[in-house]
Amino acid sequence: MLGSNFYEEADRMSAPQWLLVEVLDDGHPFVVAVGETPRKRVALGSFIRSDDRSSALSAVREVRATNRAVTSSSRGRSVVAEPIADDVSGLVHGVWLRVGYGSPDTSRRPSAWAFTWDLATGRGRRSAIASEDQSWSSLGVQQTYSFAEGLDKLDLGSDTVGVLADVVAGVPGRVLQVRGVERRPDGDDRALQIVARFGRPGGSGAPCRGIVRGVSVDLGSATDVSESSSTGASVAEAVARSLRRPGEYRAVLDPETMVLLHWDGDAPELVQWQRTGLDADGAFVHPDDVEVVRSAARAVDEGPRDEVSSVRLRARDGLYKEVPATVHNVSLADAVDAILLVFHDRVAEQAR
């Protein structure tokens, strides 16, 4: 684990680097990156040199409380702390922190942004990018998305199953720290580090699923990152591909909310699953069929058979189309299952 010696040595040898501090846990800031270099979460108080510890912690606490940048100086050393916040709620998810001599240079700081996932609805939103020369609109990136839509553009490699398991389990306080590659519309795919914390539902009348808040940092072009996670395939993945029939689609659903989490393979073109089509009170599975799917999944547990049900899925014209579907349970982790809904492209034929 890196401690004060690392930061003190770096301070002497070169201009101080920006530290990315996540503040998702009340009162406990953690360093998760030094510039573009990701770090395992380490408490800020243990990471930074003792002479600067009090002023750094105080600055981070103030930024978190006010969502405003803080600058102070003592004996020629400056402390600069700037928020990375949800631009709707105003909650601060992360803080860029620089401690040392000289004036801060924000051009040496990578892009970062806050994001929020609503596990009950499957909708997510990334806040404005914390960058002086970039915006999401200039990059062609949508700020709001469905969970499946976001994951479809994000290659997490071998961490995908673990992330899905954590989403289905939805344990408050659980922290994720993963690296992945985000596919961008302009072809400039980016390597990211993602840190997220699962929160509790908002109030007694709220659904069981809570809110996930997090912060992402751009580590640079994905071409500089090892491609082993995307090119290598496990035996299980190879077997799954061999069993998939032509024109068959496989949707992974949260068994509690029926939110679409992930496509195992390609997504069908004529089925509506992106956020833009689901915002208008349109769930992926018809609300009256939710219990049908759950019952089918429970029936699978009772015997070695696949349960076939008639399920209505939302098409791009806004109407629901009835299709025969096979329901399976898929184990994501110990005691954590998701529903696998398998259907053929006849849903596309009916949607025409």
XYZ file of C-alpha atoms in Angstrom:
352
model
C 0.000 0.000 0.000
C 1.349 3.441 -0.892
C 1.795 5.860 1.976
C 3.249 9.236 2.766
C 6.730 8.260 1.583
C 5.490 7.871 -1.990
C 3.780 11.249 -2.076
C 6.677 13.003 -0.326
C 9.227 11.554 -2.775
C 7.071 12.479 -5.784
C 6.672 15.995 -4.386
C 10.427 16.468 -4.195
C 11.219 15.023 -7.632
C 8.601 16.757 -9.762
C 5.612 19.041 -9.794
C 2.856 17.700 -7.535
C 0.353 15.473 -9.299
C -3.389 15.630 -9.062
C -4.934 13.007 -6.809
C -8.401 11.701 -7.576
C -10.195 11.262 -4.259
C -13.554 9.495 -4.118
C -15.875 10.695 -1.368
C -18.751 8.249 -1.845
C -18.471 6.965 1.713
C -19.579 9.583 4.238
C -16.558 11.030 5.969
C -14.029 8.597 4.483
C -12.162 9.928 1.422
C -10.078 7.451 -0.596
C -7.386 8.066 -3.218
C -8.177 6.043 -6.365
C -5.835 7.592 -8.949
C -2.677 9.665 -9.229
C -3.041 11.584 -12.473
C -3.763 8.934 -15.128
C -2.427 6.114 -12.961
C -5.155 4.130 -11.155
C -4.587 3.058 -7.557
C -6.312 0.616 -5.293
C -8.497 2.535 -2.860
C -6.393 3.839 -0.005
C -7.508 6.227 2.717
C -6.396 9.778 1.970
C -5.090 10.197 5.507
C -2.739 7.240 5.012
C -1.660 8.254 1.528
C -0.606 11.866 1.933
C 2.414 13.177 3.843
C 1.843 13.991 7.494
C 2.677 17.704 7.142
C -0.140 18.144 4.602
C -2.656 15.700 6.028
C -4.770 18.095 8.063
C -5.069 20.767 5.355
C -5.793 18.191 2.636
C -8.506 16.438 4.625
C -10.052 19.768 5.595
C -10.146 20.910 1.953
C -11.755 17.675 0.778
C -14.395 17.842 3.517
C -15.217 21.443 2.588
C -15.530 20.636 -1.113
C -17.783 17.684 -0.355
C -20.021 19.811 1.848
C -20.265 22.855 -0.432
C -19.644 21.575 -3.986
C -17.232 24.453 -4.454
C -13.498 24.579 -5.191
C -11.198 25.315 -2.269
C -7.740 26.900 -2.413
C -5.452 27.597 0.531
C -1.739 28.007 1.154
C 0.706 27.733 4.011
C 4.486 28.273 4.011
C 4.476 28.458 0.220
C 2.641 25.142 -0.230
C -0.803 25.311 -1.784
C -3.804 23.040 -1.426
C -6.247 23.000 -4.340
C -9.388 20.866 -4.231
C -12.050 20.859 -6.959
C -15.356 18.951 -6.987
C -16.541 16.231 -9.382
C -20.246 16.385 -8.723
C -23.623 15.171 -9.919
C -24.895 18.232 -11.742
C -28.529 17.431 -10.931
C -28.430 16.626 -7.205
C -25.272 18.600 -6.493
C -23.792 15.686 -4.545
C -20.012 15.517 -4.776
C -18.752 12.081 -5.830
C -15.062 12.876 -6.155
C -12.476 15.575 -5.604
C -9.399 16.507 -7.585
C -6.733 17.318 -4.992
C -3.293 18.886 -5.447
C -0.918 19.622 -2.599
C 2.533 21.146 -3.079
C 4.588 24.073 -4.267
C 3.866 26.142 -7.352
C 0.686 26.921 -9.262
C -1.683 24.079 -10.253
C -1.781 23.049 -13.900
C -5.182 21.571 -14.743
C -3.959 20.574 -18.199
C -2.023 17.754 -16.525
C -5.218 16.386 -15.065
C -7.230 13.687 -16.897
C -10.954 13.965 -17.558
C -13.314 12.666 -14.897
C -17.042 12.692 -14.218
C -19.673 11.650 -11.716
C -22.430 9.185 -12.574
C -25.561 7.748 -11.003
C -27.469 4.513 -11.661
C -31.033 3.988 -10.455
C -31.229 0.211 -9.950
C -35.022 0.282 -9.656
C -35.556 1.763 -13.123
C -32.324 0.723 -14.828
C -31.589 4.307 -15.853
C -28.273 6.048 -15.549
C -26.816 9.485 -16.025
C -23.307 10.843 -16.274
C -22.726 14.420 -15.246
C -20.827 17.027 -17.188
C -17.258 16.016 -17.904
C -14.738 17.683 -15.604
C -12.461 18.943 -18.366
C -11.464 22.358 -19.649
C -11.509 21.410 -23.332
C -14.092 18.613 -23.677
C -17.837 18.199 -23.408
C -20.071 15.179 -23.947
C -21.811 16.883 -26.848
C -18.499 17.506 -28.630
C -17.616 13.833 -28.154
C -21.044 12.627 -29.335
C -21.695 10.848 -26.033
C -25.183 10.729 -24.504
C -25.345 11.691 -20.843
C -28.421 9.584 -20.055
C -28.759 5.902 -20.847
C -30.322 2.640 -19.781
C -28.154 0.316 -17.716
C -27.928 -2.195 -20.561
C -27.137 0.601 -23.001
C -24.233 1.794 -20.860
C -22.884 -1.729 -20.400
C -23.207 -2.399 -24.126
C -20.649 0.355 -24.749
C -18.386 -0.677 -21.884
C -16.066 -3.681 -22.104
C -15.328 -4.816 -18.557
C -13.743 -8.076 -19.640
C -13.748 -10.731 -16.922
C -15.293 -8.265 -14.424
C -18.643 -8.170 -16.274
C -20.230 -11.093 -14.433
C -19.083 -9.786 -11.058
C -20.541 -6.347 -11.771
C -23.870 -7.882 -12.812
C -23.892 -9.982 -9.637
C -23.330 -6.890 -7.501
C -26.121 -5.023 -9.316
C -28.604 -7.864 -8.759
C -27.562 -8.261 -5.114
C -27.703 -4.482 -4.591
C -26.009 -4.640 -1.176
C -25.850 -1.118 0.360
C -22.287 -0.067 1.055
C -20.778 -2.386 -1.536
C -17.931 -0.681 -3.435
C -16.872 -1.501 -6.984
C -13.518 -0.565 -8.455
C -13.008 -1.849 -11.987
C -11.240 -0.928 -15.199
C -12.760 -1.143 -18.656
C -12.831 0.241 -22.175
C -15.629 2.564 -23.271
C -16.430 2.510 -26.975
C -16.910 6.069 -28.221
C -18.885 7.226 -31.319
C -15.795 8.854 -32.844
C -13.819 5.608 -32.612
C -11.443 6.994 -29.978
C -12.165 4.293 -27.405
C -11.053 5.182 -23.899
C -9.645 3.203 -21.008
C -11.511 4.039 -17.805
C -11.316 3.370 -14.119
C -14.729 3.217 -12.463
C -15.371 3.462 -8.732
C -18.950 3.107 -7.481
C -20.785 2.637 -4.206
C -24.206 1.078 -3.701
C -26.617 3.171 -1.643
C -29.890 2.509 0.091
C -33.337 3.206 -1.383
C -34.644 6.699 -0.793
C -37.424 6.358 1.781
C -39.820 3.743 3.139
C -42.023 3.771 0.047
C -39.125 3.413 -2.372
C -38.446 0.167 -4.239
C -35.961 -2.258 -2.721
C -33.301 -1.441 -5.286
C -31.222 1.592 -4.406
C -28.986 4.112 -6.123
C -25.413 3.586 -7.249
C -23.194 6.660 -7.239
C -19.738 6.693 -8.725
C -16.891 8.507 -10.409
C -15.029 7.592 -13.597
C -11.619 8.766 -14.757
C -10.228 8.650 -18.294
C -6.915 6.760 -18.277
C -6.134 7.475 -21.909
C -6.589 5.863 -25.298
C -7.665 2.226 -25.165
C -4.994 1.375 -27.748
C -2.442 1.781 -24.963
C -4.215 -0.792 -22.792
C -3.739 -4.540 -23.013
C -6.436 -6.149 -25.144
C -6.251 -9.485 -23.339
C -9.579 -8.933 -21.590
C -11.469 -8.521 -24.857
C -9.624 -11.024 -27.045
C -9.297 -13.835 -24.568
C -12.352 -16.034 -24.004
C -13.032 -18.544 -21.268
C -14.159 -22.087 -21.972
C -17.617 -21.179 -20.632
C -17.916 -18.294 -23.099
C -16.842 -20.516 -25.988
C -19.410 -23.166 -25.042
C -22.155 -20.543 -24.712
C -21.427 -19.184 -28.177
C -21.542 -22.662 -29.689
C -24.986 -23.304 -28.169
C -26.518 -20.072 -29.466
C -28.762 -20.633 -32.489
C -28.729 -18.241 -35.455
C -31.143 -15.362 -34.886
C -31.398 -16.080 -31.170
C -31.224 -13.272 -28.624
C -30.448 -13.561 -24.919
C -31.424 -10.889 -22.416
C -30.184 -10.906 -18.808
C -32.831 -9.456 -16.456
C -32.843 -8.411 -12.821
C -35.310 -10.905 -11.275
C -36.718 -8.323 -8.865
C -37.205 -5.306 -11.122
C -37.249 -6.979 -14.576
C -34.788 -4.311 -15.678
C -32.723 -5.352 -18.671
C -29.111 -5.527 -17.489
C -27.159 -7.026 -20.344
C -27.320 -8.655 -23.764
C -25.462 -11.947 -23.995
C -24.398 -11.447 -27.588
C -25.945 -9.036 -30.078
C -29.035 -6.955 -29.311
C -32.040 -7.175 -31.690
C -32.557 -4.126 -33.883
C -36.337 -3.875 -33.666
C -36.793 -4.370 -29.914
C -36.785 -1.186 -27.824
C -34.312 -1.375 -24.970
C -32.481 1.958 -25.045
C -33.317 4.702 -22.602
C -34.821 6.987 -25.258
C -37.643 4.534 -25.866
C -38.170 3.372 -22.301
C -38.530 6.778 -20.648
C -42.155 7.151 -21.747
C -43.459 4.664 -19.172
C -42.336 1.786 -21.330
C -40.687 -1.175 -19.643
C -38.746 -3.758 -21.636
C -41.121 -6.543 -20.520
C -44.845 -5.754 -20.456
C -45.827 -5.012 -16.829
C -48.604 -7.629 -16.933
C -46.065 -10.279 -17.955
C -43.526 -9.613 -15.236
C -44.968 -12.210 -12.877
C -45.263 -14.681 -15.779
C -41.513 -14.461 -16.313
C -40.777 -14.748 -12.597
C -43.053 -17.792 -12.275
C -41.360 -19.417 -15.242
C -37.970 -18.835 -13.624
C -39.172 -20.393 -10.373
C -40.514 -23.390 -12.300
C -37.080 -23.942 -13.819
C -35.657 -24.269 -10.301
C -38.134 -27.037 -9.534
C -36.933 -29.382 -12.254
C -34.417 -29.894 -15.056
C -36.448 -28.288 -17.820
C -36.731 -25.043 -19.722
C -39.985 -23.193 -19.155
C -41.550 -21.673 -22.270
C -43.798 -18.681 -21.795
C -45.548 -16.159 -23.970
C -43.935 -12.833 -23.193
C -44.631 -9.368 -24.568
C -41.570 -7.260 -25.359
C -41.575 -3.609 -26.335
C -40.919 -2.912 -30.029
C -39.531 0.310 -31.478
C -42.991 1.454 -32.564
C -43.914 1.678 -28.863
C -46.219 -1.354 -28.945
C -45.672 -4.645 -27.179
C -45.249 -7.755 -29.326
C -46.020 -11.210 -27.987
C -43.294 -13.800 -28.580
C -42.552 -17.293 -27.311
C -39.547 -17.135 -24.994
C -37.547 -19.634 -23.009
C -36.767 -18.655 -19.429
C -33.657 -19.798 -17.591
C -31.896 -18.929 -14.374
C -28.246 -17.927 -14.628
C -25.991 -17.993 -11.584
C -23.854 -14.861 -11.328
C -22.389 -15.615 -7.901
C -23.180 -17.649 -4.788
C -26.883 -17.122 -4.017
C -27.155 -14.445 -6.752
C -29.193 -15.395 -9.815
C -30.449 -13.428 -12.792
C -33.103 -14.362 -15.336
C -32.016 -15.247 -18.845
C -34.788 -14.603 -21.370
C -34.093 -16.310 -24.705
C -36.134 -15.496 -27.803
C -35.776 -15.842 -31.571
C -35.903 -13.030 -34.124
C -39.593 -13.742 -34.716
C -40.088 -10.741 -32.437
C -38.470 -8.659 -35.160
C -40.677 -10.209 -37.809
C -43.826 -9.396 -35.806
C -42.631 -5.834 -35.203
C -42.513 -5.084 -38.923
